[in-house]
Short mmCIF file of C-alpha atoms and ligand atoms in Angstrom, two decimals:
data_model
loop_
_atom_site.label_atom_id
_atom_site.label_comp_id
_atom_site.label_asym_id
_atom_site.label_seq_id
_atom_site.Cartn_x
_atom_site.Cartn_y
_atom_site.Cartn_z
CA UNK A 194 9.95 -14.66 5.04
CA UNK A 195 11.13 -11.66 4.48
CA UNK A 196 9.16 -8.57 2.90
CA UNK A 197 10.42 -5.26 2.44
CA UNK A 198 8.39 -2.11 1.72
CA UNK A 199 9.89 0.61 0.00
CA UNK A 200 7.53 3.54 0.28
CA UNK A 201 5.84 6.54 2.16
CA UNK A 202 5.54 7.33 5.50
CA UNK A 203 3.31 10.00 6.64
CA UNK A 204 1.64 11.46 9.51
CA UNK A 205 -2.08 12.44 8.79
CA UNK A 206 -3.74 15.14 10.75
CA UNK A 207 -7.65 14.99 10.81
CA UNK A 208 -10.20 17.61 11.92
CA UNK A 209 -14.03 16.61 12.34
CA UNK A 210 -15.65 19.89 11.60
CA UNK A 211 -19.50 20.81 11.09
CA UNK A 212 -18.75 22.21 7.97
CA UNK A 213 -16.02 22.61 5.40
CA UNK A 214 -14.63 26.24 5.71
CA UNK A 215 -14.89 28.67 2.71
CA UNK A 216 -12.04 30.25 1.26
CA UNK A 217 -10.79 32.75 3.57
CA UNK A 218 -12.89 31.44 6.39
CA UNK A 219 -11.44 30.02 9.83
CA UNK A 220 -13.55 27.78 11.98
CA UNK A 221 -13.43 25.73 14.93
CA UNK A 222 -12.64 21.77 14.86
CA UNK A 223 -14.90 19.66 17.09
CA UNK A 224 -12.36 16.55 17.54
CA UNK A 225 -8.63 16.20 16.01
CA UNK A 226 -6.52 13.22 15.66
CA UNK A 227 -2.93 12.76 14.77
CA UNK A 228 -2.57 9.27 13.09
CA UNK A 229 0.14 7.27 11.04
CA UNK A 230 -0.05 6.57 7.73
CA UNK A 231 1.39 6.71 4.23
CA UNK A 232 0.64 3.74 1.91
CA UNK A 233 4.29 2.04 2.35
CA UNK A 234 3.73 2.36 6.36
CA UNK A 235 0.52 1.28 6.17
CA UNK A 236 1.64 -1.93 4.19
CA UNK A 237 4.74 -2.68 6.05
CA UNK A 238 2.47 -2.34 9.36
CA UNK A 239 -0.21 -4.87 7.77
CA UNK A 240 2.22 -7.07 6.60
CA UNK A 241 3.94 -7.70 10.12
CA UNK A 242 0.53 -7.88 11.71
CA UNK A 243 -0.23 -10.85 9.54
CA UNK A 244 3.03 -12.63 10.56
CA UNK A 245 5.75 -11.56 7.86
CA UNK A 246 9.44 -10.31 8.92
CA UNK A 247 9.25 -6.73 7.53
CA UNK A 248 11.65 -4.07 6.78
CA UNK A 249 10.92 -0.46 5.61
CA UNK A 250 12.95 1.51 3.39
CA UNK A 251 11.94 5.32 3.40
CA UNK A 252 12.51 8.71 4.85
CA UNK A 253 11.13 11.10 7.55
CA UNK A 254 11.90 14.49 8.53
CA UNK A 255 14.17 16.02 11.31
CA UNK A 256 10.95 16.57 13.50
CA UNK A 257 8.83 15.41 15.99
CA UNK A 258 6.39 13.61 13.20
CA UNK A 259 9.41 11.66 12.03
CA UNK A 260 10.54 10.32 15.11
CA UNK A 261 7.04 9.54 16.26
CA UNK A 262 6.60 7.56 12.74
CA UNK A 263 9.73 5.75 13.29
CA UNK A 264 8.84 5.11 17.04
CA UNK A 265 5.52 3.41 15.95
CA UNK A 266 6.82 1.52 13.26
CA UNK A 267 9.13 -0.27 15.72
CA UNK A 268 6.48 -0.75 18.32
CA UNK A 269 4.88 -2.87 15.67
CA UNK A 270 7.95 -5.04 15.01
CA UNK A 271 8.88 -3.22 11.68
CA UNK A 272 12.66 -3.02 11.39
CA UNK A 273 13.10 0.83 10.56
CA UNK A 274 16.94 1.01 10.34
CA UNK A 275 16.36 1.41 6.32
CA UNK A 276 14.56 4.85 7.18
CA UNK A 277 16.69 8.10 6.64
CA UNK A 278 16.11 11.36 8.35
CA UNK A 279 16.31 14.23 6.10
CA UNK A 280 15.94 17.74 6.26
CA UNK A 281 12.55 18.30 4.51
CA UNK A 282 9.74 17.86 7.06
CA UNK A 283 8.10 14.51 7.43
CA UNK A 284 5.66 13.87 4.77
CA UNK A 285 1.88 14.34 5.81
CA UNK A 286 -1.74 14.93 4.94
CA UNK A 287 -4.17 17.28 6.30
CA UNK A 288 -7.61 16.07 6.31
CA UNK A 289 -10.73 18.01 7.27
CA UNK A 290 -14.09 15.99 7.20
CA UNK A 291 -17.76 17.18 7.83
CA UNK A 292 -20.33 15.79 9.74
CA UNK A 293 -21.93 14.51 6.34
CA UNK A 294 -18.58 12.73 5.41
CA UNK A 295 -17.51 15.16 2.91
CA UNK A 296 -13.52 15.94 3.14
CA UNK A 297 -10.98 18.04 1.82
CA UNK A 298 -7.34 16.45 2.11
CA UNK A 299 -3.83 18.51 1.31
CA UNK A 300 -0.88 16.00 0.92
CA UNK A 301 2.23 16.96 1.19
CA UNK A 302 4.94 14.58 -0.03
CA UNK A 303 7.74 16.11 1.86
CA UNK A 304 10.44 13.70 3.31
CA UNK A 305 8.88 11.13 0.81
CA UNK A 306 10.32 12.94 -2.26
CA UNK A 307 14.01 12.49 -0.75
CA UNK A 308 13.74 8.51 -1.03
CA UNK A 309 16.09 8.35 -3.55
CA UNK A 310 18.17 5.81 -5.68
CA UNK A 311 21.48 6.68 -3.24
CA UNK A 312 19.37 5.80 -0.19
CA UNK A 313 17.92 2.75 -1.90
CA UNK A 314 21.70 1.62 -2.73
CA UNK A 315 22.88 2.11 0.92
CA UNK A 316 20.15 -0.30 2.07
CA UNK A 317 20.85 -2.92 -0.59
CA UNK A 318 21.53 -5.21 1.89
CA UNK A 319 17.73 -5.43 3.09
CA UNK A 320 16.76 -6.09 -0.51
CA UNK A 321 19.21 -8.77 -0.82
CA UNK A 322 17.82 -10.69 2.06
CA UNK A 323 14.04 -10.34 1.11
CA UNK A 324 11.80 -12.72 -0.53
CA UNK A 325 9.22 -10.12 -1.59
CA UNK A 326 9.57 -6.26 -2.42
CA UNK A 327 6.16 -4.15 -2.29
CA UNK A 328 6.26 -0.64 -3.61
CA UNK A 329 3.65 1.97 -3.91
CA UNK A 330 3.71 5.35 -5.98
CA UNK A 331 3.83 7.88 -3.01
CA UNK A 332 7.93 8.01 -3.62
CA UNK A 333 9.85 9.50 -6.74
CA UNK A 334 9.21 7.44 -9.77
CA UNK A 335 13.01 7.59 -10.60
CA UNK A 336 13.15 5.57 -7.08
CA UNK A 337 10.33 3.30 -7.77
CA UNK A 338 12.00 2.42 -11.21
CA UNK A 339 15.45 1.70 -9.66
CA UNK A 340 14.12 -0.12 -6.73
CA UNK A 341 12.15 -2.41 -9.13
CA UNK A 342 15.52 -2.60 -11.28
CA UNK A 343 17.85 -3.76 -8.34
CA UNK A 344 15.55 -6.27 -7.19
CA UNK A 345 14.93 -7.72 -10.45
CA UNK A 346 18.64 -8.19 -10.59
CA UNK A 347 18.67 -10.02 -7.53
CA UNK A 348 15.48 -11.98 -8.80
CA UNK A 349 13.54 -11.06 -6.29
CA UNK A 350 9.43 -11.11 -6.34
CA UNK A 351 8.22 -7.58 -7.08
CA UNK A 352 4.71 -6.38 -6.25
CA UNK A 353 3.71 -2.79 -7.67
CA UNK A 354 0.33 -1.49 -6.11
CA UNK A 355 0.00 1.52 -8.37
CA UNK A 356 -1.46 3.99 -5.83
CA UNK A 357 -1.85 6.49 -6.56
CA UNK A 358 -2.21 6.00 -10.14
CA UNK A 359 0.54 7.79 -12.37
CA UNK A 360 2.09 7.41 -15.62
CA UNK A 361 5.13 4.86 -15.71
CA UNK A 362 7.73 4.59 -17.91
CA UNK A 363 7.57 1.35 -19.91
CA UNK A 364 10.55 -0.14 -18.33
CA UNK A 365 8.20 -0.49 -14.73
CA UNK A 366 5.93 -2.99 -16.24
CA UNK A 367 8.46 -5.74 -17.38
CA UNK A 368 10.36 -5.84 -13.99
CA UNK A 369 6.80 -6.70 -11.98
CA UNK A 370 5.67 -10.01 -10.93
CA UNK A 371 2.30 -8.73 -9.57
CA UNK A 372 0.50 -5.40 -10.07
CA UNK A 373 -2.17 -4.57 -7.92
CA UNK A 374 -4.52 -1.56 -8.97
CA UNK A 375 -7.75 -1.20 -7.61
CA UNK A 376 -10.28 -0.30 -10.44
CA UNK A 377 -10.00 3.40 -10.50
CA UNK A 378 -6.26 3.14 -10.88
CA UNK A 379 -6.69 0.45 -13.48
CA UNK A 380 -8.79 2.83 -15.38
CA UNK A 381 -6.39 5.43 -15.26
CA UNK A 382 -3.38 3.58 -16.13
CA UNK A 383 -5.18 1.88 -18.97
CA UNK A 384 -7.67 4.44 -20.04
CA UNK A 385 -10.39 1.78 -20.36
CA UNK A 386 -13.32 0.90 -17.80
CA UNK A 387 -13.31 -2.80 -19.05
CA UNK A 388 -11.58 -4.60 -16.33
CA UNK A 389 -10.26 -7.68 -18.18
CA UNK A 390 -9.21 -5.48 -21.15
CA UNK A 391 -7.37 -3.18 -18.76
CA UNK A 392 -5.67 -6.21 -16.98
CA UNK A 393 -4.82 -7.70 -20.46
CA UNK A 394 -3.14 -4.24 -21.37
CA UNK A 395 -0.78 -4.54 -18.46
CA UNK A 396 0.20 -8.25 -19.35
CA UNK A 397 0.78 -7.10 -22.62
CA UNK A 398 3.35 -4.64 -21.41
CA UNK A 399 5.17 -7.16 -19.72
CA UNK A 400 3.65 -7.62 -16.12
CA UNK A 401 3.53 -10.90 -15.12
CA UNK A 402 0.27 -11.10 -13.19
CA UNK A 403 -2.43 -8.55 -12.17
CA UNK A 404 -5.01 -8.37 -9.39
CA UNK A 405 -7.54 -5.81 -9.55
CA UNK A 406 -9.16 -5.18 -6.35
CA UNK A 407 -12.50 -4.49 -6.75
CA UNK A 408 -13.69 -3.36 -3.29
CA UNK A 409 -17.17 -4.98 -2.00
CA UNK A 410 -16.85 -6.94 -5.27
CA UNK A 411 -13.91 -8.89 -4.39
CA UNK A 412 -10.93 -9.17 -6.67
CA UNK A 413 -9.93 -10.61 -10.20
CA UNK A 414 -6.53 -12.15 -10.79
CA UNK A 415 -5.32 -12.60 -14.33
CA UNK A 416 -2.23 -13.71 -16.15
CA UNK A 417 -1.34 -14.72 -19.46
CA UNK A 418 -2.83 -18.44 -18.77
CA UNK A 419 -5.58 -17.92 -16.33
CA UNK A 420 -8.05 -15.63 -14.49
CA UNK A 421 -9.19 -16.44 -10.76
CA UNK A 422 -11.94 -14.47 -9.71
CA UNK A 423 -12.30 -14.37 -5.86
CA UNK A 424 -15.59 -13.77 -4.08
CA UNK A 425 -15.54 -10.88 -1.28
CA UNK A 426 -16.46 -11.97 2.16
CA UNK A 427 -19.69 -10.38 3.35
CA UNK A 428 -18.82 -7.71 6.09
CA UNK A 429 -20.64 -4.45 7.87
CA UNK A 430 -18.31 -2.00 5.97
CA UNK A 431 -17.96 1.24 7.90
CA UNK A 432 -14.52 2.67 6.61
CA UNK A 433 -12.66 1.26 3.54
CA UNK A 434 -9.55 3.33 4.48
CA UNK A 435 -6.43 1.02 3.80
CA UNK A 436 -8.22 -1.88 2.64
CA UNK A 437 -6.00 -2.19 -0.36
CA UNK A 438 -3.03 -1.73 2.02
CA UNK A 439 -4.35 -4.55 4.07
CA UNK A 440 -4.93 -6.79 0.91
CA UNK A 441 -1.42 -6.03 -0.62
CA UNK A 442 0.47 -6.86 2.50
CA UNK A 443 -2.07 -10.27 3.03
CA UNK A 444 -1.21 -11.19 -0.75
CA UNK A 445 2.57 -10.88 -0.10
CA UNK A 446 2.51 -12.46 2.75
CA UNK A 447 0.60 -15.39 1.67
CA UNK A 448 2.55 -15.71 -1.35
CA UNK A 449 5.89 -15.56 0.66
CA UNK A 450 4.45 -18.69 2.57
CA UNK A 451 3.94 -20.64 -0.51
CA UNK A 452 0.15 -20.65 0.14
CA UNK A 453 -1.67 -21.60 -3.43
CA UNK A 454 -2.42 -18.75 -5.55
CA UNK A 455 -6.32 -19.41 -4.67
CA UNK A 456 -5.73 -19.23 -0.71
CA UNK A 457 -3.45 -16.13 -1.02
CA UNK A 458 -6.19 -14.49 -3.05
CA UNK A 459 -8.75 -15.67 -0.47
CA UNK A 460 -6.47 -14.70 2.57
CA UNK A 461 -6.07 -11.23 0.98
CA UNK A 462 -9.66 -10.50 0.57
CA UNK A 463 -10.46 -11.69 3.94
CA UNK A 464 -7.91 -9.10 5.39
CA UNK A 465 -9.18 -6.24 3.23
CA UNK A 466 -12.75 -6.92 4.51
CA UNK A 467 -11.80 -7.13 7.93
CA UNK A 468 -10.01 -3.60 7.71
CA UNK A 469 -13.39 -2.26 6.20
CA UNK A 470 -15.17 -2.88 9.55
CA UNK A 471 -13.14 -0.61 11.55
CA UNK A 472 -12.57 3.17 11.20
CA UNK A 473 -8.86 4.43 10.64
CA UNK A 474 -6.06 3.51 8.63
CA UNK A 475 -3.38 1.53 10.64
CA UNK A 476 -5.71 1.12 13.46
CA UNK A 477 -7.98 -0.97 11.30
CA UNK A 478 -5.28 -3.26 9.88
CA UNK A 479 -5.97 -6.74 11.16
CA UNK A 480 -3.63 -9.39 12.96
CA UNK A 481 -2.90 -12.62 11.68
CA UNK A 482 -5.40 -14.42 14.31
CA UNK A 483 -8.35 -12.29 13.26
CA UNK A 484 -8.06 -12.91 9.64
CA UNK A 485 -7.47 -16.81 10.18
CA UNK A 486 -10.51 -16.90 12.71
CA UNK A 487 -12.55 -14.77 10.08
CA UNK A 488 -11.63 -17.02 7.33
CA UNK A 489 -12.67 -20.32 9.31
CA UNK A 490 -16.04 -18.46 10.12
P1 ADP B 119 -8.46 0.29 -2.23
O1 ADP B 119 -8.72 0.62 -0.86
O2 ADP B 119 -7.16 0.42 -2.79
O3 ADP B 119 -9.44 1.05 -3.18
P2 ADP B 119 -10.28 -1.85 -2.54
O4 ADP B 119 -11.45 -0.88 -2.05
O5 ADP B 119 -10.54 -2.51 -3.82
O6 ADP B 119 -9.10 -1.15 -2.62
O7 ADP B 119 -10.37 -3.22 -1.34
C1 ADP B 119 -9.03 -4.05 -1.33
C2 ADP B 119 -9.75 -5.19 -1.19
O8 ADP B 119 -10.51 -5.30 0.38
C3 ADP B 119 -11.02 -5.67 -2.22
O9 ADP B 119 -10.40 -6.34 -3.05
C4 ADP B 119 -11.97 -6.61 -0.92
O10 ADP B 119 -11.70 -8.13 -1.04
C5 ADP B 119 -11.56 -6.15 0.41
N1 ADP B 119 -12.88 -5.12 0.52
C6 ADP B 119 -13.14 -3.88 0.28
N2 ADP B 119 -14.09 -3.44 0.64
C7 ADP B 119 -15.03 -4.17 1.10
C8 ADP B 119 -16.68 -4.77 1.39
N3 ADP B 119 -17.10 -3.40 1.40
N4 ADP B 119 -16.78 -5.58 1.70
C9 ADP B 119 -15.98 -6.94 1.58
N5 ADP B 119 -14.74 -7.02 0.97
C10 ADP B 119 -13.84 -5.45 1.04
#
């Protein structure tokens, strides 16, 4: 099954320090890592590792990070011809983590902000061939809107992972087959901390179905006729980074393979749980065999 991810591609630069620097202070880092990230790229890699045929539409800068990001996506087997190179530097995040785990993060959208409707339309053949379209909110809202409108005009299934949470035009809700906020995003979008109430609000706005991811509490699916709560898998979680990305990708893969809703939700919970057992973003995204073995055991 073909899945297209329309979204962000970032390089993350992480430094480990004894304590976070104060204003005007220069400090030494103990360790330094360069890792590929961006919710779009993470979800594309996750879906590929779980067995889908994956296409990515996005933008990187004309710089070494941009080349490396495309190279890594291609090495994973994600089809990257829908990624354009622009003059703005590649999107990045500068992360500082101290020994107690506190962090500061500066994100620069960079090339991701150049991901516009024209580029989307230049790649419309990718969307035409896709079964599922997955979008997040790390590219301009106008592009998100255009991507949903175009995908719906072709009757493609559209999943929006509303992360990071943002105010969205009403038109967006009506074009979605599935929206997948986590608890915090749901609260920000709907201004209620009551999960069922929040999900109902989104259904009323026209979203066909909702899955709220609940971290170590599993997930809750709701549509107009049913609710499906899926228990979490018990794991020794050490780092929840990219659990949501893995969950979204797995859900799209499961649904695109015509798994029953219940099985697709279980599959997604398992992929999310497994992701928390390893450090990092893309480094922790599980492969299909691992998820299958984990579910059986
Ligand atoms: P996000 O990363 O977007 O905040 P969540 O933290 O809700 O998303 O995680 C996504 C999914 O991953 C959850 O719905 C759950 O199935 C699984 N998951 C996350 N954390 C854990 C955990 N500690 N134990 C078991 N499953 C988890």
